[in-house]
CSV table of C-alpha atoms in Angstrom, one decimal:
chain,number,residue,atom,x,y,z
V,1,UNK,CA,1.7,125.7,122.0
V,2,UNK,CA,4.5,127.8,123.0
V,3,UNK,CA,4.7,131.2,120.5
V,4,UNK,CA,8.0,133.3,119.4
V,5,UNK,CA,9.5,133.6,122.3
V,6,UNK,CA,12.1,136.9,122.9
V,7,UNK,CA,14.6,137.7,125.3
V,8,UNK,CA,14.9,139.9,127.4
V,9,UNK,CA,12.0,142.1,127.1
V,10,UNK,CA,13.2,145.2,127.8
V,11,UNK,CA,16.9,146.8,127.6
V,12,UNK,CA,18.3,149.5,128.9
V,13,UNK,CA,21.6,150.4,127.8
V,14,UNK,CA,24.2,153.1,127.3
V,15,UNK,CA,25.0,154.6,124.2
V,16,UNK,CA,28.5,152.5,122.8
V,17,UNK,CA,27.5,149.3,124.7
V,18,UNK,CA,26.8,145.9,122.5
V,19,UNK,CA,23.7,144.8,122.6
V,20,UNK,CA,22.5,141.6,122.2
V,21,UNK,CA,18.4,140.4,121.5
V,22,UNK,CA,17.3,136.7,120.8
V,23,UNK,CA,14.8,135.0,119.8
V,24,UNK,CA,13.3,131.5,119.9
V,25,UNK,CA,11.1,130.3,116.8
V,26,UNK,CA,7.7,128.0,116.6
V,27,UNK,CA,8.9,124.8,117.0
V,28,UNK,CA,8.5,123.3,113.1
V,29,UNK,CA,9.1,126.6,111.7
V,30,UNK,CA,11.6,127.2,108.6
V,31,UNK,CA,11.7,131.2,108.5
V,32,UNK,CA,12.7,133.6,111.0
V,33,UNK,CA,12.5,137.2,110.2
V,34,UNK,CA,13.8,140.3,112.8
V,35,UNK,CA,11.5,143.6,112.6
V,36,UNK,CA,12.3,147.3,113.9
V,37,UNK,CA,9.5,148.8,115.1
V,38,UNK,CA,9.7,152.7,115.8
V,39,UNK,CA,6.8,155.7,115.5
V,40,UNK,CA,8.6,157.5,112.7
V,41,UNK,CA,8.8,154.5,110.5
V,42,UNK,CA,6.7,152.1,111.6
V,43,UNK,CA,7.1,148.5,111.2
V,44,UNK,CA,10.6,147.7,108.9
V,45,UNK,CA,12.1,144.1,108.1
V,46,UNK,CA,15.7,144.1,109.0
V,47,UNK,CA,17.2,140.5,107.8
V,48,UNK,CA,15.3,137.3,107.1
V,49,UNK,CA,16.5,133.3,107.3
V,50,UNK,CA,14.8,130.4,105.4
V,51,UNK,CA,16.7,127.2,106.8
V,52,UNK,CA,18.9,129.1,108.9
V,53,UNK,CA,20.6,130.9,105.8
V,54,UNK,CA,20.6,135.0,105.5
V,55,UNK,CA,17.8,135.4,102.4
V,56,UNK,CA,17.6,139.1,102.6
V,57,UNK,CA,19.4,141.5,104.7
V,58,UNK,CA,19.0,145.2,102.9
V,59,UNK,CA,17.2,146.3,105.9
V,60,UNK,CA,20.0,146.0,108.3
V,61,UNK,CA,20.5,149.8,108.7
V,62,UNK,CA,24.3,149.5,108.7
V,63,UNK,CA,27.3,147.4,110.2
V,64,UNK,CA,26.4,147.9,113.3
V,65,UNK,CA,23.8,145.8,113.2
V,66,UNK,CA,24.5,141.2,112.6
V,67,UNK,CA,22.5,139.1,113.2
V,68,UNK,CA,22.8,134.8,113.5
V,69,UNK,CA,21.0,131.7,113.3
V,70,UNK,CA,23.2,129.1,114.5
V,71,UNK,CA,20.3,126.4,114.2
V,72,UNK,CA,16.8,125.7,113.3
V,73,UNK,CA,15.7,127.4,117.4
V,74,UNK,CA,17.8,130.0,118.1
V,75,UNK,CA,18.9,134.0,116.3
V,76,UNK,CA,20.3,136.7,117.9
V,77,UNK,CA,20.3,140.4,116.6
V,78,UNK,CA,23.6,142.0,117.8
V,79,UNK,CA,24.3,146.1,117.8
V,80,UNK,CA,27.5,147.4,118.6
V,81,UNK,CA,28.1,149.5,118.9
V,82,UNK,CA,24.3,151.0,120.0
V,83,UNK,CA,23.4,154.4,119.6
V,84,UNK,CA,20.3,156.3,120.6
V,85,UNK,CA,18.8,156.4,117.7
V,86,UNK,CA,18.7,152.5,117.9
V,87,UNK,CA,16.0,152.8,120.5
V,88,UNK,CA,13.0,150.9,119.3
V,89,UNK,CA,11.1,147.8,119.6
V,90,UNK,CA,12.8,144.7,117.9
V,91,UNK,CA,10.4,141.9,117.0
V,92,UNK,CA,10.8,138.6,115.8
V,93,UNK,CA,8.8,136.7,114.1
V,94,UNK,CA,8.8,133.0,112.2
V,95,UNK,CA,6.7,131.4,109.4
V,96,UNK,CA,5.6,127.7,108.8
V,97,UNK,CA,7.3,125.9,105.5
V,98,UNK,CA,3.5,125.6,103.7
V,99,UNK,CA,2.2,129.3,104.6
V,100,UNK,CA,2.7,132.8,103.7
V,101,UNK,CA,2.0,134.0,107.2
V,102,UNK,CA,4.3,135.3,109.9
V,103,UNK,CA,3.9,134.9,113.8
V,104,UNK,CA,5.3,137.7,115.9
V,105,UNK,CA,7.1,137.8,119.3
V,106,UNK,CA,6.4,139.8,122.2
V,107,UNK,CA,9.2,141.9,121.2
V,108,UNK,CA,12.6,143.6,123.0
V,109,UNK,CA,11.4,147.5,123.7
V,110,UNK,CA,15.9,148.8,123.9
V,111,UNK,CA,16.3,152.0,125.1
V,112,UNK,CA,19.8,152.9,124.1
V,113,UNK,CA,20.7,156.4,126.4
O,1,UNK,CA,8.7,151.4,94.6
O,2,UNK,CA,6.6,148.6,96.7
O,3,UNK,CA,4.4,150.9,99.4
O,4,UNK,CA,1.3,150.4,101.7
O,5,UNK,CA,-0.7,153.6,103.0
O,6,UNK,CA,-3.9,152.8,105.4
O,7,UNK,CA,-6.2,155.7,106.5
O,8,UNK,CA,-7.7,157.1,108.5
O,9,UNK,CA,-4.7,157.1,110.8
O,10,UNK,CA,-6.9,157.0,114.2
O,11,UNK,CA,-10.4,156.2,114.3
O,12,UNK,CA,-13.0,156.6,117.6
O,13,UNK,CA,-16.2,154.6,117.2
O,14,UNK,CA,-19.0,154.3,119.5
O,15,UNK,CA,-19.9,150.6,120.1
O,16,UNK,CA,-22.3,149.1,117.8
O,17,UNK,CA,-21.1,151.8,115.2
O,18,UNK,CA,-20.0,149.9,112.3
O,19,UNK,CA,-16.8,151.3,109.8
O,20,UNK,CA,-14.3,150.1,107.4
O,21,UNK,CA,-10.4,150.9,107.8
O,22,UNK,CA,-8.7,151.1,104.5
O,23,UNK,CA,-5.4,149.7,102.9
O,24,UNK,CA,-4.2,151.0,99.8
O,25,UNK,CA,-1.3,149.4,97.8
O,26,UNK,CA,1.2,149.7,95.1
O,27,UNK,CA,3.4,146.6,94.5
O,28,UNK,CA,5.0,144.6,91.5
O,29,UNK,CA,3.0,141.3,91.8
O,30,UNK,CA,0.9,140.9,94.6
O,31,UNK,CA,1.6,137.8,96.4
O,32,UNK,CA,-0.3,138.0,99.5
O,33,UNK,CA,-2.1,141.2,101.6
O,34,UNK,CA,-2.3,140.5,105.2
O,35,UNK,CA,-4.3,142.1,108.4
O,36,UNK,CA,-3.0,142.0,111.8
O,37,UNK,CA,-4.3,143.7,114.8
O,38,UNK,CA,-1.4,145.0,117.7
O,39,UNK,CA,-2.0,145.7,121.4
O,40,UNK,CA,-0.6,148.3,123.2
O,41,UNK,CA,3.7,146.2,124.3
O,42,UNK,CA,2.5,143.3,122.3
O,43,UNK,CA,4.0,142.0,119.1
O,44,UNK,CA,1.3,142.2,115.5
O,45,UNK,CA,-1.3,139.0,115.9
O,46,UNK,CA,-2.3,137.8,112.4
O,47,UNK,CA,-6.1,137.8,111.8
O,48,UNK,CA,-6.3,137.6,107.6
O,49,UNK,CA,-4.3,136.8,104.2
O,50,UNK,CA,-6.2,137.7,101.0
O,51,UNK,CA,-4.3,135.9,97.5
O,52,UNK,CA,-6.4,137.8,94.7
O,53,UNK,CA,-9.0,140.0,94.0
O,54,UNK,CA,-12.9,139.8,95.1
O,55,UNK,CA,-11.8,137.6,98.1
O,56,UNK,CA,-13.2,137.9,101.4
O,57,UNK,CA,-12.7,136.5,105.0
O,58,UNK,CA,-14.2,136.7,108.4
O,59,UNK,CA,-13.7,136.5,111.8
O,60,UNK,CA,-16.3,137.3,114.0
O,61,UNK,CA,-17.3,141.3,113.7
O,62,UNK,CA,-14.3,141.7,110.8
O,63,UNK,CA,-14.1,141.2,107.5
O,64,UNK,CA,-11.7,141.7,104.9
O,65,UNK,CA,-11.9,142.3,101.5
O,66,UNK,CA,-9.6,142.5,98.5
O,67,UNK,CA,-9.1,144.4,95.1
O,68,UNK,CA,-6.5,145.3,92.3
O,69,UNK,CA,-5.8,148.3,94.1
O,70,UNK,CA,-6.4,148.4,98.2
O,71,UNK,CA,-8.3,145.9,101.3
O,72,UNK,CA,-11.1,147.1,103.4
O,73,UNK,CA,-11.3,145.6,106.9
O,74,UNK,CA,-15.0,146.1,108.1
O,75,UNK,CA,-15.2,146.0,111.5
O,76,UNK,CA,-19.4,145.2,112.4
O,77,UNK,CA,-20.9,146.8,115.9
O,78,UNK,CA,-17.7,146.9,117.3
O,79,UNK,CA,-16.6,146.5,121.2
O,80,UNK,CA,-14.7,147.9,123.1
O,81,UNK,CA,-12.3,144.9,122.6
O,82,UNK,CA,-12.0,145.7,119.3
O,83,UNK,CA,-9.9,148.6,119.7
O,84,UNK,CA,-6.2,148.7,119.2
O,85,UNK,CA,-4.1,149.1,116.2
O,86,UNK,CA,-4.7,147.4,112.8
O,87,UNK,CA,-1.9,146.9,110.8
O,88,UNK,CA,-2.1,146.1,106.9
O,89,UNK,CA,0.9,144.2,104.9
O,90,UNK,CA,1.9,143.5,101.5
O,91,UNK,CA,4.4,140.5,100.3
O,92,UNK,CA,5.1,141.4,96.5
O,93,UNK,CA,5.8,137.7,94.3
O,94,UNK,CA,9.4,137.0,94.1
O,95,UNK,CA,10.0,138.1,97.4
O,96,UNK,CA,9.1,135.6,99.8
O,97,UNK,CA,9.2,136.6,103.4
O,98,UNK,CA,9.2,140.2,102.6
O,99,UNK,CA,6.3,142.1,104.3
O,100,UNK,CA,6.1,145.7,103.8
O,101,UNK,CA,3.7,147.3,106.5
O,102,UNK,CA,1.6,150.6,106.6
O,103,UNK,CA,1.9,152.8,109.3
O,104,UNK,CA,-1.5,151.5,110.7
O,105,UNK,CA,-4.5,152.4,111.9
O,106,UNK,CA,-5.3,152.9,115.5
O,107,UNK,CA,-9.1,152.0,116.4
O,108,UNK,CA,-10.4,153.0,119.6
O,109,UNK,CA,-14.2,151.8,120.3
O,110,UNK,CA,-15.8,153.1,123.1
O,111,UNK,CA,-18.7,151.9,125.1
C-alpha cells in the first residue's frame, strides 16, 4: 500500500518567493495534519483537517503561512511570502477514521536563502 | 501547559547492551501516548500507542510501558539497526489530532 506521499522533496528557494508543498493522504484516510520540523523546536503541528475541514490551525506561525484541502486526496501548505527562517522540514501526515494514530510522509526538507 | 520532555537526549550502546529511554509528561487528560522511531531524511514511523496506566506493548527487542506520570521504551540487546531517533507524543482528551512531541532521543547502538 502506497504511504503519505509528498511533493517535491526538497526546495530550494529565495527568500520573498511563494512556496508551495503538497501532500497526498492514505487512501481511506479522514485526517490530514501538516508538521514543521526544525532542531530548535523539534516537531510542531501547524493546522489539521478532519473531512477536509480546518479543525485546528493555532500552529500556523502567522499569515504567511495557508494551507488547503480541496478533497478527501490532496492539501497543499502555501508560504508567501518565504523567509529564511522558514527553512525546515514540512511533514505530512494522515490518520484512519477508527484510530488515534498518525502516519507520516517522507517530508519537504525547504531551504528558503 | 500540555509538555513532553524525554531524556537522555543521545544515548551510545554497545550491542547486546540493554537500556530504557524515558518520556515524561504533563497534560490535561491523557488521551493517548505514542512512540515513534525517525531515520536520518525520513518522516516519524509509528511503533506504539499506550491508552492508560500499567499498559505495555512489544515489538520485537522494544517495549513500552505506561504510567500516571511518564513511558519507558526498553530497548532489549539492541542492534545496530536499532539506532536512530525515538520520538515520544502525547494527544491530551478533547483534542483529537493534536500530538505534542518531545524533542527526542537519539539512540546510536554500535556493534
Amino acid at each position: 500500500d502506497a504511504g503519505v506521499i509528498q511533493s517535491p522533496r526538497h526546495e530550494v528557494t529565495e527568500m520573498g518567493q511563494e512556496v508551495t508543498l503538497r501532500c497526498k493522504p492514505i487512501s481511506g484516510h479522514n485526517s490530514l495534519f501538516w508538521y514543521r520540523q526544525t532542531m530548535m523546536r523539534g516537531l510542531e503541528l501547524l493546522i489539521y483537517f478532519n473531512n477536509n475541514v480546518p479543525i485546528d490551525d493555532s500552529g500556523m506561525p502567522e499569515d504567511r503561512f495557508s494551507a488547503k484541502m480541496p478533497n478527501a486526496s490532496f492539501s497543499t501548505l502555501k508560504i508567501q511570502p518565504s523567509e529564511p527562517r522558514d527553512s525546515a522540514v514540512y511533514f505530512c501526515a494522515s490518520g484512519g477514521v477508527y484510530t488515534d494514530t498518525q502516519y507520516f510522509g517522507p517530508g519537504t526538507r525547504l531551504t528558503v536563502l | 501547559e500540555d509538555q513532553v520532555t524525554q531524556s537522555p537526549e543521545a544515548l551510545r550502546l554497545q550491542e547486546g547492551e540493554s537500556s530504557s529511554l524515558n518520556c515524561s509528561y504533563t497534560v490535561s487528560g491523557l488521551r493517548g501516548l505514542f512512540w515513534y522511531r525517525q531515520d536520518p531524511g525520513k518522516g516519524p514511523e509509528f511503533l506504539f500507542t499506550l491508552y492508560s496506566a500499567g499498559e505495555e506493548k512489544e515489538k520485537e527487542r522494544l517495549k513500552a510501558t505506561l504510567t500516571k506520570k511518564e513511558s519507558f521504551l526498553h530497548i532489549t540487546a539492541p542492534k545496530p539497526e536499532d539506532s536512530a531517533t525515538y520520538l515520544c507524543a502525547v494527544q491530551a482528551m478533547g483534542n483529537t489530532g493534536k500530538l505534542i512531541f518531545g524533542q527526542g532521543t537519539t539512540l546510536q547502538v554500535k556493534p
